[in-house]
XYZ file of N, CA and C in Angstrom:
426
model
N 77.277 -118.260 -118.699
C 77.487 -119.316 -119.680
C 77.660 -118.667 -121.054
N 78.521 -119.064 -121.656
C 79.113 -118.649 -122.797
C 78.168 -119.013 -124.338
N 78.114 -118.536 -124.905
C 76.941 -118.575 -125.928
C 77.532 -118.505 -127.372
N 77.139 -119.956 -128.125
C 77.778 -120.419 -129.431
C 76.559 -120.961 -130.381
N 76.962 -119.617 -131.470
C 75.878 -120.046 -132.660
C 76.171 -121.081 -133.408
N 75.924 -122.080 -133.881
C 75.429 -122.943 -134.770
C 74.574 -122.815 -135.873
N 74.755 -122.726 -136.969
C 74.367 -122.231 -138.389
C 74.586 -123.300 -139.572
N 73.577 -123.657 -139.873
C 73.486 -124.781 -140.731
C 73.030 -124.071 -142.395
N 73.613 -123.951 -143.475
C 72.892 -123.474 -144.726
C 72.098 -124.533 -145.586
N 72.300 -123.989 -146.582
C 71.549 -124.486 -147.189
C 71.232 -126.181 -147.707
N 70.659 -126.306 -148.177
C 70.417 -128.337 -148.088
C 70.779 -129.145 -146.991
N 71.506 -128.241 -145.665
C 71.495 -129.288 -144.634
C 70.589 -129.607 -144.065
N 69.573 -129.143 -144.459
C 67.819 -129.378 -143.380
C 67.820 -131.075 -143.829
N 68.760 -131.577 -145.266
C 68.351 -132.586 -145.655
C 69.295 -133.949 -145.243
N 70.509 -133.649 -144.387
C 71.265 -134.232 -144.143
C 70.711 -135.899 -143.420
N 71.182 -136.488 -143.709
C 70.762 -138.093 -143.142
C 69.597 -138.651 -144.883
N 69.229 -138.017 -145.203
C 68.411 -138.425 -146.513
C 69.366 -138.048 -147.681
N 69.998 -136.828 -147.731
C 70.506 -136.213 -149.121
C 72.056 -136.902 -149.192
N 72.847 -137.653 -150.323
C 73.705 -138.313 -150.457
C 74.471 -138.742 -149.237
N 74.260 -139.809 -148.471
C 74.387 -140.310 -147.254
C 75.777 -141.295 -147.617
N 75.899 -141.384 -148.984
C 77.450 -141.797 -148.799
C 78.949 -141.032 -148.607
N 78.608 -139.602 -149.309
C 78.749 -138.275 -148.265
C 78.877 -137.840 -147.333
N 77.505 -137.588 -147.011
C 77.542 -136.851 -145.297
C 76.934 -137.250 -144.623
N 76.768 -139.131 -144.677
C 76.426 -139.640 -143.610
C 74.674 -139.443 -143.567
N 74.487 -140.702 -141.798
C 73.326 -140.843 -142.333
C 72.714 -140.122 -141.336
N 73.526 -139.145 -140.133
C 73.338 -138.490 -139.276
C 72.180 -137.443 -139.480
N 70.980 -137.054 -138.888
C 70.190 -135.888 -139.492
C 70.790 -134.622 -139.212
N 69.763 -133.342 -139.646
C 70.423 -131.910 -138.798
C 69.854 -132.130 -137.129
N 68.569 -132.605 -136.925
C 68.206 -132.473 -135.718
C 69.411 -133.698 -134.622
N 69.586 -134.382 -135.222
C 70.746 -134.944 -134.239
C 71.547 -134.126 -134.019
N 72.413 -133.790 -135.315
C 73.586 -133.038 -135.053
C 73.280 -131.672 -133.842
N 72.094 -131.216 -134.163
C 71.687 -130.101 -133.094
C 71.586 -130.674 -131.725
N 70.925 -132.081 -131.203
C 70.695 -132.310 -129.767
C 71.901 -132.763 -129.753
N 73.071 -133.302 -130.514
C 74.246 -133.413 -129.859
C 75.409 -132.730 -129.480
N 75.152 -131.049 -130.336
C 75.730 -130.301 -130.437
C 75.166 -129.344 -128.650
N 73.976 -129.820 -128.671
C 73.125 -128.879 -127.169
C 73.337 -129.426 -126.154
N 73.723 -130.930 -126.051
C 74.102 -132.042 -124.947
C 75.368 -131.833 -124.763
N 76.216 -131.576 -125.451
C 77.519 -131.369 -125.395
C 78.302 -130.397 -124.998
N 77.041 -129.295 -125.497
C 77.524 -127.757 -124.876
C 77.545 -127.561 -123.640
N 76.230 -128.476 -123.358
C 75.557 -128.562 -121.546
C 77.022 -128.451 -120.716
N 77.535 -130.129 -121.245
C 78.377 -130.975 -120.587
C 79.393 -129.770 -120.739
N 80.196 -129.065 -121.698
C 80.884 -128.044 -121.700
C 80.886 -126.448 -121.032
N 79.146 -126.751 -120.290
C 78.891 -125.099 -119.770
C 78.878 -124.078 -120.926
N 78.713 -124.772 -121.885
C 78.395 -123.766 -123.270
C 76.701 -123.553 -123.708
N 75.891 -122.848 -123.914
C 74.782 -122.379 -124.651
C 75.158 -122.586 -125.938
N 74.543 -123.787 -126.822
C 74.287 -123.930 -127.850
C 73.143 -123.599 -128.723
N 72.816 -122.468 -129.384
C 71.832 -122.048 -130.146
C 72.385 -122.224 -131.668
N 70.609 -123.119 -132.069
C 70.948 -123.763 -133.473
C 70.023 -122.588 -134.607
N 70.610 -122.700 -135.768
C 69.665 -121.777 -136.838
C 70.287 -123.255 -138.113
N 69.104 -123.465 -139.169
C 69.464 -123.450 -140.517
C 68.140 -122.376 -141.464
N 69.082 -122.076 -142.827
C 67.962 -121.975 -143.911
C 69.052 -122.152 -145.015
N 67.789 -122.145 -146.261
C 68.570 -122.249 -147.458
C 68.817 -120.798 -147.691
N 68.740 -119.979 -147.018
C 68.452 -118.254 -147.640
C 69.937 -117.146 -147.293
N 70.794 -116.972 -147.739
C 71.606 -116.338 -147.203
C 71.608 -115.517 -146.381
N 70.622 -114.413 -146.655
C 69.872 -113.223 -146.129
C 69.404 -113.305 -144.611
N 68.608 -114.849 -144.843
C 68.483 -115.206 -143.125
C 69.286 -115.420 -142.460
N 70.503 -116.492 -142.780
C 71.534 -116.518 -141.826
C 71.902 -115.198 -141.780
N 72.434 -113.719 -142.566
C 72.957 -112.615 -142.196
C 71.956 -112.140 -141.035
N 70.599 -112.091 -141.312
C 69.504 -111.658 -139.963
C 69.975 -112.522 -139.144
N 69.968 -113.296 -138.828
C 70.064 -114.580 -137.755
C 71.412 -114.163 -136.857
N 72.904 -113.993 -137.685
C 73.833 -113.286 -137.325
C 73.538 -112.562 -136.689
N 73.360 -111.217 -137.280
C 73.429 -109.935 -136.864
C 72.549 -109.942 -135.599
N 71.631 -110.408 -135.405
C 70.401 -110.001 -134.446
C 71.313 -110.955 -133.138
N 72.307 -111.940 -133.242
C 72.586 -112.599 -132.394
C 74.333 -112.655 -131.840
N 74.675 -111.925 -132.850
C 76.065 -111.614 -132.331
C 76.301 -110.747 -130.748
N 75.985 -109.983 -131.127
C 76.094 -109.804 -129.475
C 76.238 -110.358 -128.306
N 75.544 -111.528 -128.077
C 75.107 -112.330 -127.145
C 76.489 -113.348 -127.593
N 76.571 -114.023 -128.737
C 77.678 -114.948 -129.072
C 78.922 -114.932 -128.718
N 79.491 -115.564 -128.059
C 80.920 -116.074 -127.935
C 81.476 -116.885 -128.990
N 81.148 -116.990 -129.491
C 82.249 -118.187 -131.349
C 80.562 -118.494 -132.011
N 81.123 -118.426 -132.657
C 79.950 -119.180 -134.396
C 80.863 -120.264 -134.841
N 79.913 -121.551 -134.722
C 80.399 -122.619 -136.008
C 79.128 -122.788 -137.283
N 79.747 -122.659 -138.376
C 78.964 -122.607 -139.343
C 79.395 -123.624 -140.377
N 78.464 -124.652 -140.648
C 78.614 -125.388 -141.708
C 77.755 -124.369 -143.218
N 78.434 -123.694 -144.027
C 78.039 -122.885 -144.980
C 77.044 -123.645 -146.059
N 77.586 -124.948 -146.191
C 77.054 -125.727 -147.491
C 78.026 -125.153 -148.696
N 77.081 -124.845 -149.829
C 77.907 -124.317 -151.116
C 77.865 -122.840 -150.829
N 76.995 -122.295 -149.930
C 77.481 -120.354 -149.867
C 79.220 -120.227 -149.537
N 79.709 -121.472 -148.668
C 81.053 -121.162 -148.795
C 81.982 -120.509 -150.315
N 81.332 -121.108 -150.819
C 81.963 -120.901 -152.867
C 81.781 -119.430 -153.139
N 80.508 -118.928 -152.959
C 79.758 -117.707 -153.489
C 79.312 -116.486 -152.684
N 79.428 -116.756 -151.450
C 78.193 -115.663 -150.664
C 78.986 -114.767 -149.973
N 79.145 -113.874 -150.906
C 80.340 -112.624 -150.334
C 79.404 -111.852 -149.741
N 78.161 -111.348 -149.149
C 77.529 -110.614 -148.545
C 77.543 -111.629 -146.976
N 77.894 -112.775 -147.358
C 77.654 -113.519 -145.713
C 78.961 -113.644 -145.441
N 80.125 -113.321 -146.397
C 81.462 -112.956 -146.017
C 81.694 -111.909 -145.275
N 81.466 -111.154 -145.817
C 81.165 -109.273 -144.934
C 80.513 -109.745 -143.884
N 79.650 -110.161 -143.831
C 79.021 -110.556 -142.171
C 79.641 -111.220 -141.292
N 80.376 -112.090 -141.521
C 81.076 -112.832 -141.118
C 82.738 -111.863 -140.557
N 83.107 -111.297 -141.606
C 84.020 -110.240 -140.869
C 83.667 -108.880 -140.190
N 82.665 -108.506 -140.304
C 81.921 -107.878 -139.116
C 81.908 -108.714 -137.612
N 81.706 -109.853 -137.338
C 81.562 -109.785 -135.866
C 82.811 -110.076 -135.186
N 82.576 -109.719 -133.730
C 83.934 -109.873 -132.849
C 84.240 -110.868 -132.663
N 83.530 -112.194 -132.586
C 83.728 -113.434 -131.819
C 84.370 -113.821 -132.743
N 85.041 -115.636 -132.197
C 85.854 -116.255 -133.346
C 84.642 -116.977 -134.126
N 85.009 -117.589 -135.525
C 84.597 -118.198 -136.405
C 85.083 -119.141 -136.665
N 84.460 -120.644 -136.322
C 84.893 -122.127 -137.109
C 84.273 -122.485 -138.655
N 84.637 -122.379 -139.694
C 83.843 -123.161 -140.765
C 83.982 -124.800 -140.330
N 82.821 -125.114 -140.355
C 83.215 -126.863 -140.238
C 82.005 -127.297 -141.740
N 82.788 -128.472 -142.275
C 82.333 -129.284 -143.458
C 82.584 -130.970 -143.253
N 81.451 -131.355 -143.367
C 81.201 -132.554 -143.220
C 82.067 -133.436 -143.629
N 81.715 -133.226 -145.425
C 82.759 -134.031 -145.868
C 84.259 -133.458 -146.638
N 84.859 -134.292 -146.955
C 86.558 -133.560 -147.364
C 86.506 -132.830 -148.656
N 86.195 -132.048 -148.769
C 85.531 -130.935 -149.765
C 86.880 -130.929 -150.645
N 88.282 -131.188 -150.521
C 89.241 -131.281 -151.260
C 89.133 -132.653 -151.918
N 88.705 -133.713 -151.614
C 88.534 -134.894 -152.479
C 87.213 -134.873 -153.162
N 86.533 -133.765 -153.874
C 85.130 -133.619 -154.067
C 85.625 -132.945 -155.620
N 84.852 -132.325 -155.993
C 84.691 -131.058 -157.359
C 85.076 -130.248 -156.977
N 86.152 -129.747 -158.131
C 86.879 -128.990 -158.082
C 86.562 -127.820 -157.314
N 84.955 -127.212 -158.040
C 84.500 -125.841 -157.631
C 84.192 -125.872 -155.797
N 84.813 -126.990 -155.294
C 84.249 -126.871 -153.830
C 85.204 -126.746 -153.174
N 86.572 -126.555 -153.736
C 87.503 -126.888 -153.080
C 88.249 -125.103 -152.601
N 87.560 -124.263 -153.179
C 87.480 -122.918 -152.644
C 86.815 -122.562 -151.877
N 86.808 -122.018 -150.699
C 86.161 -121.104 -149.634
C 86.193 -119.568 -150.067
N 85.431 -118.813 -150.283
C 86.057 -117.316 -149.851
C 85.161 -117.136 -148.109
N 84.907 -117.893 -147.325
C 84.589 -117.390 -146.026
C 85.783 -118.062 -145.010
N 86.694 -119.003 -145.394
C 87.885 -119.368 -144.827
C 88.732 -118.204 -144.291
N 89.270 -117.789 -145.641
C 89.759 -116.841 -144.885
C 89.533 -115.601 -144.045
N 88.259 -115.506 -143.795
C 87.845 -114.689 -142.379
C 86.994 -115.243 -141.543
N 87.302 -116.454 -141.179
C 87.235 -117.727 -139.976
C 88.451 -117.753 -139.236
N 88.150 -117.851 -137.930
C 89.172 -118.342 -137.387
C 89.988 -119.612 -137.235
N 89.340 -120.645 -138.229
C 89.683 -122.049 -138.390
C 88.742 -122.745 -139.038
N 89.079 -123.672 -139.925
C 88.443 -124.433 -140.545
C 88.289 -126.310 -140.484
N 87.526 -126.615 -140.488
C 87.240 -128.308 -140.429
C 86.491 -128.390 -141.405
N 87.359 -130.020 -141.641
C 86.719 -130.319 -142.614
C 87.006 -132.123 -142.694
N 85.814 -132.782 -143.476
C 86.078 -134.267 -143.864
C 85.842 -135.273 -142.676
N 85.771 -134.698 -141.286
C 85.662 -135.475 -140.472
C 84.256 -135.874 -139.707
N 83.472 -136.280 -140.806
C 81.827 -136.029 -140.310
C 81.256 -135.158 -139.591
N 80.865 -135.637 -138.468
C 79.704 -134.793 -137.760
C 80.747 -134.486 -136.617
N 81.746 -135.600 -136.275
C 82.936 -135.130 -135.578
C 83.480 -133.696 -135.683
N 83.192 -133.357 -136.722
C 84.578 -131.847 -136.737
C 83.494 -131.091 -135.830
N 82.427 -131.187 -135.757
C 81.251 -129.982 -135.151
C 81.867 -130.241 -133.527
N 82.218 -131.674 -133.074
C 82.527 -131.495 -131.550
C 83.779 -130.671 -131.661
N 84.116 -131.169 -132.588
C 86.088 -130.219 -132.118
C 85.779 -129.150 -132.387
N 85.351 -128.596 -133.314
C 84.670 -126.891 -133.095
C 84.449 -126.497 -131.400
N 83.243 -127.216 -131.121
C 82.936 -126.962 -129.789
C 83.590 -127.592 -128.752
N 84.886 -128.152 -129.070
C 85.961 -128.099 -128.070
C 86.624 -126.889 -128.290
N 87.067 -126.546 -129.699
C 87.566 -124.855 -129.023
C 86.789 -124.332 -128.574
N 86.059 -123.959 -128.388
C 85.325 -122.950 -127.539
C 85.220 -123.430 -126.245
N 84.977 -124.707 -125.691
C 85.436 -125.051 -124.491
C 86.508 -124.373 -123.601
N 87.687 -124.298 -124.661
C 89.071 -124.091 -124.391
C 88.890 -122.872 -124.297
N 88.645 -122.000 -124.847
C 88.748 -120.381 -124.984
C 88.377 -119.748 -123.739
């Protein structure tokens, strides 16, 4: 069985409470048992991580790439800034989904840049908690 990290950053621990006209009123722990129910149904291993800490997701990475077949990572705002979790991110072999909740191009300006896009293998975005299944339909597919 094929094995897909899930990586939640920072302020998503708060999702379903933190601006819910946003990103919905869905929590992280849903998004995780639906992301683990789904994998089931897909023959995929879904393993979940969040923190607010960059540093941890790079530990969290590194210690688990190996084992991984694709990473989907909702970044939060490290997408904007976190060029050390960029380098990490182009370090591993597997593919990379960025997925974002909401349509980060109809938002502030400063969000409407990624520097971890371009060393993803694809990006989602705007389509709620939805884009996380189509993530984990590519990897289905793969």
């Amino acid at each position: 069985m094929k094995t897909i990290l899930l990586i939640h950053g920072p302020n998503l621990n708060r999702l379903g409470d933190r601006e819910p006209e946003i990103y919905g009123r869905t929590t992280l722990p849903e998004i995780e048992t639906m992301m683990t129910a789904r994998g089931r149904e897909c023959r995929l291993a879904v393993r979940t991580f969040q923190s607010n800490h960059e540093g941890a997701i790079i530990d969290f990475i590194q210690g688990e790439q190996a084992a991984a077949s694709g990473i989907i990572i909702n970044p939060g705002a490290l997408a904007h800034y976190a060029y050390a979790l960029r380098d990490c991110l182009t370090a591993v072999a597997c593919p990379v989904i960025e997925v974002h909740i909401s349509n980060v191009h109809k938002r502030e300006a400063w969000r409407r840049t990624s520097i971890l896009a371009e060393v993803c293998t694809g990006v989602i975005g705007g389509l709620g908690v939805d884009g996380y299944l189509l993530a984990l339909e590519y990897f289905r597919e793969k």
